[in-house]
PDB file of C-alpha atoms in Angstrom:
ATOM      1  CA  MET A   1       0.000   0.000   0.000  1.00 51.00           C
ATOM      2  CA  HIS A   2       2.794   2.425   0.893  1.00 53.00           C
ATOM      3  CA  THR A   3       4.572   1.573  -2.372  1.00 66.00           C
ATOM      4  CA  VAL A   4       1.430   2.231  -4.437  1.00 71.00           C
ATOM      5  CA  ARG A   5       0.856   5.507  -2.606  1.00 78.00           C
ATOM      6  CA  GLY A   6       4.455   6.490  -3.288  1.00 75.00           C
ATOM      7  CA  TYR A   7       4.160   5.748  -6.999  1.00 77.00           C
ATOM      8  CA  VAL A   8       0.902   7.700  -7.274  1.00 83.00           C
ATOM      9  CA  GLY A   9       2.522  10.640  -5.526  1.00 85.00           C
ATOM     10  CA  ASP A  10       5.463  10.479  -7.926  1.00 86.00           C
ATOM     11  CA  VAL A  11       3.214  10.560 -10.986  1.00 85.00           C
ATOM     12  CA  VAL A  12       1.215  13.488  -9.574  1.00 86.00           C
ATOM     13  CA  SER A  13       4.478  15.332  -8.939  1.00 87.00           C
ATOM     14  CA  LEU A  14       5.588  14.671 -12.525  1.00 86.00           C
ATOM     15  CA  LEU A  15       2.303  15.935 -13.975  1.00 84.00           C
ATOM     16  CA  ASP A  16       2.464  19.046 -11.765  1.00 84.00           C
ATOM     17  CA  HIS A  17       5.939  19.717 -13.129  1.00 83.00           C
ATOM     18  CA  LEU A  18       4.741  19.177 -16.691  1.00 80.00           C
ATOM     19  CA  SER A  19       1.939  21.733 -16.404  1.00 78.00           C
ATOM     20  CA  GLY A  20       3.846  24.146 -14.205  1.00 76.00           C
ATOM     21  CA  ALA A  21       7.623  24.470 -14.256  1.00 65.00           C
ATOM     22  CA  SER A  22       8.124  22.965 -17.701  1.00 60.00           C
ATOM     23  CA  GLY A  23       5.542  25.204 -19.379  1.00 67.00           C
ATOM     24  CA  ARG A  24       4.096  22.312 -21.409  1.00 74.00           C
ATOM     25  CA  GLU A  25       0.339  22.220 -21.933  1.00 71.00           C
ATOM     26  CA  THR A  26      -0.539  18.604 -22.744  1.00 82.00           C
ATOM     27  CA  LEU A  27       0.607  15.146 -21.738  1.00 86.00           C
ATOM     28  CA  ALA A  28       1.636  14.526 -25.357  1.00 85.00           C
ATOM     29  CA  GLU A  29       4.459  17.047 -24.788  1.00 86.00           C
ATOM     30  CA  LEU A  30       6.031  14.906 -22.058  1.00 87.00           C
ATOM     31  CA  ASP A  31       9.487  14.050 -23.359  1.00 88.00           C
ATOM     32  CA  ILE A  32      12.907  13.092 -22.005  1.00 90.00           C
ATOM     33  CA  SER A  33      13.878  16.698 -21.294  1.00 88.00           C
ATOM     34  CA  VAL A  34      10.817  17.162 -19.051  1.00 88.00           C
ATOM     35  CA  LEU A  35      11.575  13.928 -17.207  1.00 88.00           C
ATOM     36  CA  ARG A  36      15.172  14.997 -16.615  1.00 89.00           C
ATOM     37  CA  GLU A  37      14.113  18.483 -15.486  1.00 89.00           C
ATOM     38  CA  TRP A  38      11.655  16.923 -13.031  1.00 89.00           C
ATOM     39  CA  LEU A  39      14.274  14.569 -11.582  1.00 86.00           C
ATOM     40  CA  ALA A  40      16.830  17.394 -11.377  1.00 87.00           C
ATOM     41  CA  ALA A  41      14.315  19.444  -9.385  1.00 86.00           C
ATOM     42  CA  GLN A  42      13.761  16.493  -7.025  1.00 84.00           C
ATOM     43  CA  HIS A  43      17.514  16.133  -6.559  1.00 81.00           C
ATOM     44  CA  ALA A  44      17.875  19.861  -5.834  1.00 83.00           C
ATOM     45  CA  GLN A  45      15.227  19.524  -3.138  1.00 85.00           C
ATOM     46  CA  GLY A  46      17.341  16.889  -1.400  1.00 82.00           C
ATOM     47  CA  ALA A  47      15.670  13.644  -2.491  1.00 81.00           C
ATOM     48  CA  SER A  48      17.737  10.594  -1.539  1.00 80.00           C
ATOM     49  CA  ARG A  49      19.163   8.180  -4.105  1.00 79.00           C
ATOM     50  CA  SER A  50      16.610   5.533  -3.174  1.00 79.00           C
ATOM     51  CA  THR A  51      13.784   8.054  -3.617  1.00 83.00           C
ATOM     52  CA  MET A  52      15.233   9.145  -6.958  1.00 86.00           C
ATOM     53  CA  ALA A  53      15.411   5.514  -8.065  1.00 85.00           C
ATOM     54  CA  ARG A  54      11.754   4.963  -7.110  1.00 87.00           C
ATOM     55  CA  ARG A  55      10.664   8.119  -8.952  1.00 88.00           C
ATOM     56  CA  THR A  56      12.590   7.070 -12.045  1.00 89.00           C
ATOM     57  CA  ALA A  57      10.821   3.692 -11.957  1.00 88.00           C
ATOM     58  CA  ALA A  58       7.460   5.415 -11.477  1.00 89.00           C
ATOM     59  CA  ALA A  59       8.109   7.685 -14.465  1.00 89.00           C
ATOM     60  CA  ARG A  60       9.035   4.720 -16.662  1.00 91.00           C
ATOM     61  CA  THR A  61       5.914   2.821 -15.651  1.00 91.00           C
ATOM     62  CA  PHE A  62       3.726   5.848 -16.287  1.00 91.00           C
ATOM     63  CA  THR A  63       5.166   6.699 -19.717  1.00 91.00           C
ATOM     64  CA  ALA A  64       4.884   3.050 -20.809  1.00 92.00           C
ATOM     65  CA  TRP A  65       1.201   3.089 -19.829  1.00 92.00           C
ATOM     66  CA  ALA A  66       0.660   6.459 -21.549  1.00 88.00           C
ATOM     67  CA  LEU A  67       2.134   5.080 -24.780  1.00 91.00           C
ATOM     68  CA  ARG A  68      -0.163   2.013 -24.655  1.00 93.00           C
ATOM     69  CA  ALA A  69      -3.116   4.334 -24.030  1.00 90.00           C
ATOM     70  CA  GLU A  70      -2.036   6.393 -27.074  1.00 90.00           C
ATOM     71  CA  LEU A  71      -1.564   9.495 -24.905  1.00 89.00           C
ATOM     72  CA  LEU A  72       2.097   9.792 -25.933  1.00 89.00           C
ATOM     73  CA  PRO A  73       3.537   9.577 -29.460  1.00 90.00           C
ATOM     74  CA  ASN A  74       6.571   7.704 -28.084  1.00 91.00           C
ATOM     75  CA  ASP A  75       7.922   6.468 -24.756  1.00 92.00           C
ATOM     76  CA  PRO A  76      10.780   8.554 -23.291  1.00 90.00           C
ATOM     77  CA  GLY A  77      10.965   6.441 -20.117  1.00 87.00           C
ATOM     78  CA  PRO A  78      13.561   3.871 -21.226  1.00 89.00           C
ATOM     79  CA  ARG A  79      16.034   6.704 -21.883  1.00 88.00           C
ATOM     80  CA  LEU A  80      16.082   7.593 -18.175  1.00 84.00           C
ATOM     81  CA  ALA A  81      19.076   6.251 -16.290  1.00 77.00           C
ATOM     82  CA  THR A  82      18.385   4.824 -12.833  1.00 70.00           C
ATOM     83  CA  PRO A  83      20.505   6.552 -10.164  1.00 67.00           C
ATOM     84  CA  SER A  84      22.930   4.067  -8.663  1.00 62.00           C
ATOM     85  CA  ARG A  85      22.597   3.418  -4.959  1.00 59.00           C
ATOM     86  CA  PRO A  86      25.821   3.865  -2.984  1.00 58.00           C
ATOM     87  CA  ARG A  87      27.123   0.710  -1.378  1.00 60.00           C
ATOM     88  CA  LYS A  88      26.682   1.083   2.332  1.00 63.00           C
ATOM     89  CA  LEU A  89      29.779   0.321   4.347  1.00 62.00           C
ATOM     90  CA  PRO A  90      29.034  -2.585   6.683  1.00 69.00           C
ATOM     91  CA  ALA A  91      29.246  -2.256  10.452  1.00 83.00           C
ATOM     92  CA  VAL A  92      32.227  -4.179  11.779  1.00 88.00           C
ATOM     93  CA  LEU A  93      33.696  -4.983  15.160  1.00 93.00           C
ATOM     94  CA  ARG A  94      37.138  -3.828  16.166  1.00 92.00           C
ATOM     95  CA  ALA A  95      39.540  -6.678  16.857  1.00 93.00           C
ATOM     96  CA  ASP A  96      39.334  -6.062  20.613  1.00 95.00           C
ATOM     97  CA  GLN A  97      35.526  -6.079  20.480  1.00 96.00           C
ATOM     98  CA  ALA A  98      35.525  -9.368  18.585  1.00 96.00           C
ATOM     99  CA  SER A  99      37.901 -10.803  21.191  1.00 96.00           C
ATOM    100  CA  ALA A 100      35.655  -9.600  24.014  1.00 96.00           C
ATOM    101  CA  ALA A 101      32.628 -11.248  22.369  1.00 96.00           C
ATOM    102  CA  MET A 102      34.537 -14.530  22.117  1.00 96.00           C
ATOM    103  CA  GLN A 103      35.565 -14.305  25.765  1.00 96.00           C
ATOM    104  CA  ALA A 104      31.994 -13.671  26.886  1.00 95.00           C
ATOM    105  CA  SER A 105      30.800 -16.605  24.800  1.00 96.00           C
ATOM    106  CA  ALA A 106      33.528 -18.857  26.189  1.00 96.00           C
ATOM    107  CA  ALA A 107      32.605 -17.902  29.746  1.00 95.00           C
ATOM    108  CA  GLY A 108      29.013 -18.850  29.041  1.00 94.00           C
ATOM    109  CA  ALA A 109      30.134 -22.282  27.833  1.00 95.00           C
ATOM    110  CA  GLU A 110      32.277 -23.029  30.885  1.00 94.00           C
ATOM    111  CA  GLN A 111      29.549 -25.018  32.642  1.00 94.00           C
ATOM    112  CA  GLY A 112      29.255 -27.425  29.717  1.00 95.00           C
ATOM    113  CA  ASP A 113      25.663 -26.635  28.711  1.00 97.00           C
ATOM    114  CA  PRO A 114      25.291 -28.109  25.198  1.00 97.00           C
ATOM    115  CA  VAL A 115      23.534 -25.054  23.759  1.00 97.00           C
ATOM    116  CA  ALA A 116      26.193 -22.742  25.190  1.00 97.00           C
ATOM    117  CA  LEU A 117      28.931 -24.998  23.788  1.00 98.00           C
ATOM    118  CA  ARG A 118      27.241 -24.942  20.404  1.00 98.00           C
ATOM    119  CA  ASP A 119      26.766 -21.166  20.389  1.00 98.00           C
ATOM    120  CA  HIS A 120      30.401 -20.610  21.313  1.00 97.00           C
ATOM    121  CA  ALA A 121      31.588 -22.925  18.541  1.00 98.00           C
ATOM    122  CA  VAL A 122      29.291 -21.146  16.075  1.00 98.00           C
ATOM    123  CA  LEU A 123      30.658 -17.722  17.044  1.00 97.00           C
ATOM    124  CA  GLU A 124      34.297 -18.827  16.920  1.00 97.00           C
ATOM    125  CA  LEU A 125      33.897 -20.549  13.563  1.00 97.00           C
ATOM    126  CA  LEU A 126      32.014 -17.626  12.003  1.00 96.00           C
ATOM    127  CA  TYR A 127      34.736 -15.194  12.982  1.00 95.00           C
ATOM    128  CA  ALA A 128      37.584 -17.573  12.136  1.00 94.00           C
ATOM    129  CA  THR A 129      36.349 -18.389   8.639  1.00 93.00           C
ATOM    130  CA  GLY A 130      34.062 -15.544   7.554  1.00 91.00           C
ATOM    131  CA  VAL A 131      31.567 -18.060   6.158  1.00 93.00           C
ATOM    132  CA  ARG A 132      27.934 -17.125   5.610  1.00 92.00           C
ATOM    133  CA  ILE A 133      25.488 -18.265   8.278  1.00 94.00           C
ATOM    134  CA  ALA A 134      23.647 -20.527   5.803  1.00 93.00           C
ATOM    135  CA  GLU A 135      26.974 -22.115   4.868  1.00 95.00           C
ATOM    136  CA  LEU A 136      27.817 -22.720   8.513  1.00 96.00           C
ATOM    137  CA  CYS A 137      24.425 -24.212   9.344  1.00 96.00           C
ATOM    138  CA  GLY A 138      24.729 -26.434   6.260  1.00 95.00           C
ATOM    139  CA  LEU A 139      27.980 -28.017   7.457  1.00 97.00           C
ATOM    140  CA  ASP A 140      28.073 -31.755   8.155  1.00 97.00           C
ATOM    141  CA  VAL A 141      30.427 -33.419  10.611  1.00 97.00           C
ATOM    142  CA  ASP A 142      32.514 -34.802   7.759  1.00 96.00           C
ATOM    143  CA  ASP A 143      32.998 -31.300   6.351  1.00 97.00           C
ATOM    144  CA  VAL A 144      35.336 -30.531   9.255  1.00 96.00           C
ATOM    145  CA  ASP A 145      38.959 -31.661   9.083  1.00 95.00           C
ATOM    146  CA  ARG A 146      40.342 -30.849  12.504  1.00 95.00           C
ATOM    147  CA  GLU A 147      43.726 -32.368  11.746  1.00 95.00           C
ATOM    148  CA  ARG A 148      44.293 -29.847   8.952  1.00 94.00           C
ATOM    149  CA  ARG A 149      42.007 -27.269  10.617  1.00 94.00           C
ATOM    150  CA  VAL A 150      39.890 -26.617   7.524  1.00 94.00           C
ATOM    151  CA  ILE A 151      36.209 -26.855   6.651  1.00 94.00           C
ATOM    152  CA  ARG A 152      34.696 -27.725   3.282  1.00 94.00           C
ATOM    153  CA  VAL A 153      31.999 -25.210   2.393  1.00 92.00           C
ATOM    154  CA  ILE A 154      29.354 -25.316  -0.333  1.00 88.00           C
ATOM    155  CA  GLY A 155      28.626 -21.682  -1.171  1.00 83.00           C
ATOM    156  CA  LYS A 156      26.476 -19.764  -3.598  1.00 82.00           C
ATOM    157  CA  GLY A 157      26.066 -21.403  -6.980  1.00 79.00           C
ATOM    158  CA  ASP A 158      27.096 -24.727  -5.409  1.00 82.00           C
ATOM    159  CA  ARG A 159      30.704 -23.566  -5.512  1.00 85.00           C
ATOM    160  CA  GLU A 160      32.894 -25.544  -3.137  1.00 89.00           C
ATOM    161  CA  ARG A 161      35.789 -24.040  -1.244  1.00 91.00           C
ATOM    162  CA  VAL A 162      38.061 -25.012   1.631  1.00 91.00           C
ATOM    163  CA  VAL A 163      38.482 -22.486   4.445  1.00 91.00           C
ATOM    164  CA  PRO A 164      41.030 -22.709   7.285  1.00 92.00           C
ATOM    165  CA  PHE A 165      40.355 -21.915  10.942  1.00 94.00           C
ATOM    166  CA  GLY A 166      42.599 -21.340  13.940  1.00 94.00           C
ATOM    167  CA  LEU A 167      43.228 -22.950  17.299  1.00 96.00           C
ATOM    168  CA  PRO A 168      40.516 -21.107  19.311  1.00 96.00           C
ATOM    169  CA  ALA A 169      37.855 -22.240  16.834  1.00 96.00           C
ATOM    170  CA  ASP A 170      39.306 -25.739  16.840  1.00 97.00           C
ATOM    171  CA  ASP A 171      39.121 -25.877  20.634  1.00 97.00           C
ATOM    172  CA  ALA A 172      35.494 -24.672  20.629  1.00 97.00           C
ATOM    173  CA  LEU A 173      34.593 -27.168  17.914  1.00 97.00           C
ATOM    174  CA  GLY A 174      36.284 -29.986  19.803  1.00 97.00           C
ATOM    175  CA  ARG A 175      34.291 -29.275  22.949  1.00 97.00           C
ATOM    176  CA  TRP A 176      31.038 -29.036  21.003  1.00 97.00           C
ATOM    177  CA  ILE A 177      31.643 -32.281  19.106  1.00 97.00           C
ATOM    178  CA  SER A 178      32.760 -34.265  22.150  1.00 97.00           C
ATOM    179  CA  ALA A 179      30.608 -32.845  24.946  1.00 96.00           C
ATOM    180  CA  GLY A 180      27.783 -30.792  23.409  1.00 97.00           C
ATOM    181  CA  ARG A 181      26.557 -32.478  20.254  1.00 97.00           C
ATOM    182  CA  PRO A 182      26.109 -35.954  21.850  1.00 97.00           C
ATOM    183  CA  LYS A 183      23.574 -34.427  24.282  1.00 97.00           C
ATOM    184  CA  LEU A 184      21.406 -33.003  21.487  1.00 97.00           C
ATOM    185  CA  VAL A 185      21.791 -35.666  18.813  1.00 96.00           C
ATOM    186  CA  ARG A 186      18.748 -37.781  17.947  1.00 95.00           C
ATOM    187  CA  ALA A 187      18.188 -40.772  15.710  1.00 93.00           C
ATOM    188  CA  ASP A 188      17.077 -38.490  12.878  1.00 93.00           C
ATOM    189  CA  SER A 189      19.773 -35.820  13.333  1.00 95.00           C
ATOM    190  CA  GLY A 190      21.752 -37.095  10.405  1.00 95.00           C
ATOM    191  CA  ALA A 191      25.236 -35.747   9.773  1.00 96.00           C
ATOM    192  CA  ALA A 192      24.514 -32.104  10.634  1.00 97.00           C
ATOM    193  CA  LEU A 193      27.421 -30.536  12.519  1.00 97.00           C
ATOM    194  CA  PHE A 194      25.362 -28.008  14.477  1.00 98.00           C
ATOM    195  CA  LEU A 195      22.051 -29.078  16.032  1.00 97.00           C
ATOM    196  CA  GLY A 196      19.052 -27.358  17.513  1.00 97.00           C
ATOM    197  CA  VAL A 197      17.603 -28.282  20.882  1.00 96.00           C
ATOM    198  CA  ARG A 198      15.303 -30.866  19.244  1.00 95.00           C
ATOM    199  CA  GLY A 199      18.119 -32.551  17.407  1.00 96.00           C
ATOM    200  CA  GLY A 200      17.496 -31.129  13.934  1.00 96.00           C
ATOM    201  CA  ARG A 201      19.959 -29.104  11.916  1.00 97.00           C
ATOM    202  CA  LEU A 202      20.553 -25.696  13.487  1.00 97.00           C
ATOM    203  CA  ASP A 203      18.238 -23.029  12.093  1.00 96.00           C
ATOM    204  CA  PRO A 204      20.067 -19.873  10.861  1.00 95.00           C
ATOM    205  CA  ARG A 205      17.617 -17.701  12.811  1.00 96.00           C
ATOM    206  CA  THR A 206      18.654 -19.377  16.061  1.00 96.00           C
ATOM    207  CA  ALA A 207      22.314 -18.902  15.171  1.00 96.00           C
ATOM    208  CA  ARG A 208      21.703 -15.214  14.425  1.00 95.00           C
ATOM    209  CA  ARG A 209      20.133 -14.676  17.832  1.00 95.00           C
ATOM    210  CA  SER A 210      23.074 -16.288  19.586  1.00 95.00           C
ATOM    211  CA  VAL A 211      25.554 -14.057  17.731  1.00 96.00           C
ATOM    212  CA  HIS A 212      23.568 -10.898  18.531  1.00 95.00           C
ATOM    213  CA  ASP A 213      23.412 -11.969  22.185  1.00 95.00           C
ATOM    214  CA  ALA A 214      27.180 -12.532  22.401  1.00 95.00           C
ATOM    215  CA  VAL A 215      28.068  -9.233  20.714  1.00 96.00           C
ATOM    216  CA  GLY A 216      25.481  -7.463  22.854  1.00 94.00           C
ATOM    217  CA  THR A 217      27.568  -8.182  25.947  1.00 95.00           C
ATOM    218  CA  VAL A 218      30.405  -5.985  24.621  1.00 96.00           C
ATOM    219  CA  SER A 219      30.080  -2.361  25.681  1.00 94.00           C
ATOM    220  CA  GLY A 220      30.230   0.059  22.764  1.00 93.00           C
ATOM    221  CA  ALA A 221      30.185  -2.632  20.080  1.00 94.00           C
ATOM    222  CA  PRO A 222      27.844  -2.180  17.093  1.00 93.00           C
ATOM    223  CA  ASP A 223      24.878  -4.530  16.951  1.00 92.00           C
ATOM    224  CA  VAL A 224      26.120  -7.052  14.414  1.00 92.00           C
ATOM    225  CA  GLY A 225      24.922 -10.549  13.588  1.00 93.00           C
ATOM    226  CA  PRO A 226      26.518 -13.361  11.585  1.00 94.00           C
ATOM    227  CA  HIS A 227      26.968 -11.188   8.500  1.00 90.00           C
ATOM    228  CA  GLY A 228      28.652  -8.575  10.668  1.00 91.00           C
ATOM    229  CA  MET A 229      31.059 -11.247  11.899  1.00 93.00           C
ATOM    230  CA  ARG A 230      31.793 -12.072   8.248  1.00 91.00           C
ATOM    231  CA  HIS A 231      32.446  -8.398   7.522  1.00 88.00           C
ATOM    232  CA  SER A 232      34.642  -8.155  10.617  1.00 92.00           C
ATOM    233  CA  ALA A 233      36.673 -11.221   9.658  1.00 91.00           C
ATOM    234  CA  ALA A 234      37.308  -9.835   6.157  1.00 88.00           C
ATOM    235  CA  THR A 235      38.253  -6.401   7.465  1.00 87.00           C
ATOM    236  CA  HIS A 236      40.653  -7.788  10.066  1.00 90.00           C
ATOM    237  CA  LEU A 237      42.288 -10.049   7.482  1.00 88.00           C
ATOM    238  CA  LEU A 238      42.972  -7.051   5.229  1.00 84.00           C
ATOM    239  CA  GLU A 239      44.166  -4.932   8.139  1.00 84.00           C
ATOM    240  CA  GLY A 240      46.532  -7.756   9.036  1.00 84.00           C
ATOM    241  CA  GLY A 241      48.090  -7.739   5.570  1.00 83.00           C
ATOM    242  CA  ALA A 242      46.093 -10.342   3.628  1.00 82.00           C
ATOM    243  CA  ASP A 243      45.779  -9.667  -0.100  1.00 82.00           C
ATOM    244  CA  LEU A 244      42.424  -9.150  -1.793  1.00 79.00           C
ATOM    245  CA  ARG A 245      42.602 -12.312  -3.895  1.00 83.00           C
ATOM    246  CA  SER A 246      43.111 -14.494  -0.842  1.00 84.00           C
ATOM    247  CA  VAL A 247      40.245 -12.834   1.014  1.00 83.00           C
ATOM    248  CA  GLN A 248      38.046 -13.237  -2.069  1.00 85.00           C
ATOM    249  CA  GLU A 249      38.741 -16.964  -2.131  1.00 84.00           C
ATOM    250  CA  LEU A 250      38.160 -17.371   1.601  1.00 84.00           C
ATOM    251  CA  LEU A 251      34.836 -15.539   1.487  1.00 85.00           C
ATOM    252  CA  GLY A 252      33.654 -17.258  -1.679  1.00 84.00           C
ATOM    253  CA  HIS A 253      33.017 -14.061  -3.629  1.00 80.00           C
ATOM    254  CA  ALA A 254      32.391 -14.632  -7.314  1.00 76.00           C
ATOM    255  CA  THR A 255      34.080 -11.358  -8.263  1.00 76.00           C
ATOM    256  CA  LEU A 256      36.875  -9.291  -6.779  1.00 72.00           C
ATOM    257  CA  ALA A 257      34.663  -6.196  -6.925  1.00 71.00           C
ATOM    258  CA  THR A 258      32.610  -7.505  -3.987  1.00 68.00           C
ATOM    259  CA  THR A 259      35.724  -8.071  -1.892  1.00 72.00           C
ATOM    260  CA  GLN A 260      37.021  -4.587  -2.698  1.00 71.00           C
ATOM    261  CA  LEU A 261      34.228  -3.137  -0.578  1.00 71.00           C
ATOM    262  CA  TYR A 262      36.281  -4.097   2.467  1.00 70.00           C
ATOM    263  CA  THR A 263      39.184  -1.933   1.358  1.00 68.00           C
ATOM    264  CA  HIS A 264      36.851   1.043   1.763  1.00 63.00           C
ATOM    265  CA  VAL A 265      36.042  -0.157   5.283  1.00 60.00           C
ATOM    266  CA  THR A 266      39.707  -0.299   6.249  1.00 63.00           C
ATOM    267  CA  VAL A 267      40.370   3.137   4.731  1.00 59.00           C
ATOM    268  CA  GLU A 268      37.406   4.628   6.593  1.00 62.00           C
ATOM    269  CA  ARG A 269      38.659   3.109   9.854  1.00 60.00           C
ATOM    270  CA  LEU A 270      42.134   4.512   9.259  1.00 57.00           C
ATOM    271  CA  LYS A 271      40.670   7.945   8.551  1.00 64.00           C
ATOM    272  CA  ALA A 272      38.615   7.790  11.745  1.00 67.00           C
ATOM    273  CA  ILE A 273      41.705   6.865  13.757  1.00 59.00           C
ATOM    274  CA  HIS A 274      43.672   9.671  12.102  1.00 57.00           C
ATOM    275  CA  ASP A 275      40.947  12.228  12.837  1.00 71.00           C
ATOM    276  CA  ARG A 276      40.740  11.082  16.435  1.00 71.00           C
ATOM    277  CA  THR A 277      44.450  10.880  17.225  1.00 64.00           C
ATOM    278  CA  HIS A 278      46.519  13.131  14.941  1.00 60.00           C
ATOM    279  CA  PRO A 279      47.200  16.566  16.450  1.00 67.00           C
ATOM    280  CA  ARG A 280      46.721  18.258  13.063  1.00 61.00           C
ATOM    281  CA  SER A 281      43.813  16.235  11.750  1.00 52.00           C
TER     282      SER A 281
END
């Protein structure tokens, strides 16, 4: 309903511009120059990129209808370029905040509760590998090679990759596999690595809640979930000197352009540090 109302409002605004600011008298005079003038006026009034994109789509839909209704001699809509939306920089944890979240999670698992052991292993493995939450929940026991400390992941497009993990994640996994998983496993659990309380494969929504809860214990940390842990892992790898190609392969990005987003994150963090600490910033 809100979308329809927005589109109607956009068309009304366009028609007002046609009869007013543009000086045209009939709908048949609506051409590409009028459309561009109208969008330029919206931009000058401070319309956001997302609003501009919606208004462009509304104009295209309207002119296509007007052509079918024989109210326009031709359709100028397809000549309008859709404003690109800027890629929003993801929220990431600082390395010390990530460490504090791991410590809080580890403390919660000290008593050996199977759910707490599972949640700690989930958090450690997400941060260690940067895998997507669906990829993590899709892991089977045989996908983990603790001797080599790698996991076999099936990512988007059924692309398979092997991702390493470190000793803290290995320790958390070991405790989950030996002391936590046996308490939740059922006859129909299958080979799933991570289980829910009823013995089925862990639901990504449950995993998301556990990550938010762990990060929520860290004072001043942004509210990030599993995808935020993925962003954090990629950012910390680059800050530590990893090259883009290696990070691309670890994250399972199809193109390097996606991975390059994280270079902007590291630059923004460096700028923030510079502004905060340099005496002549």
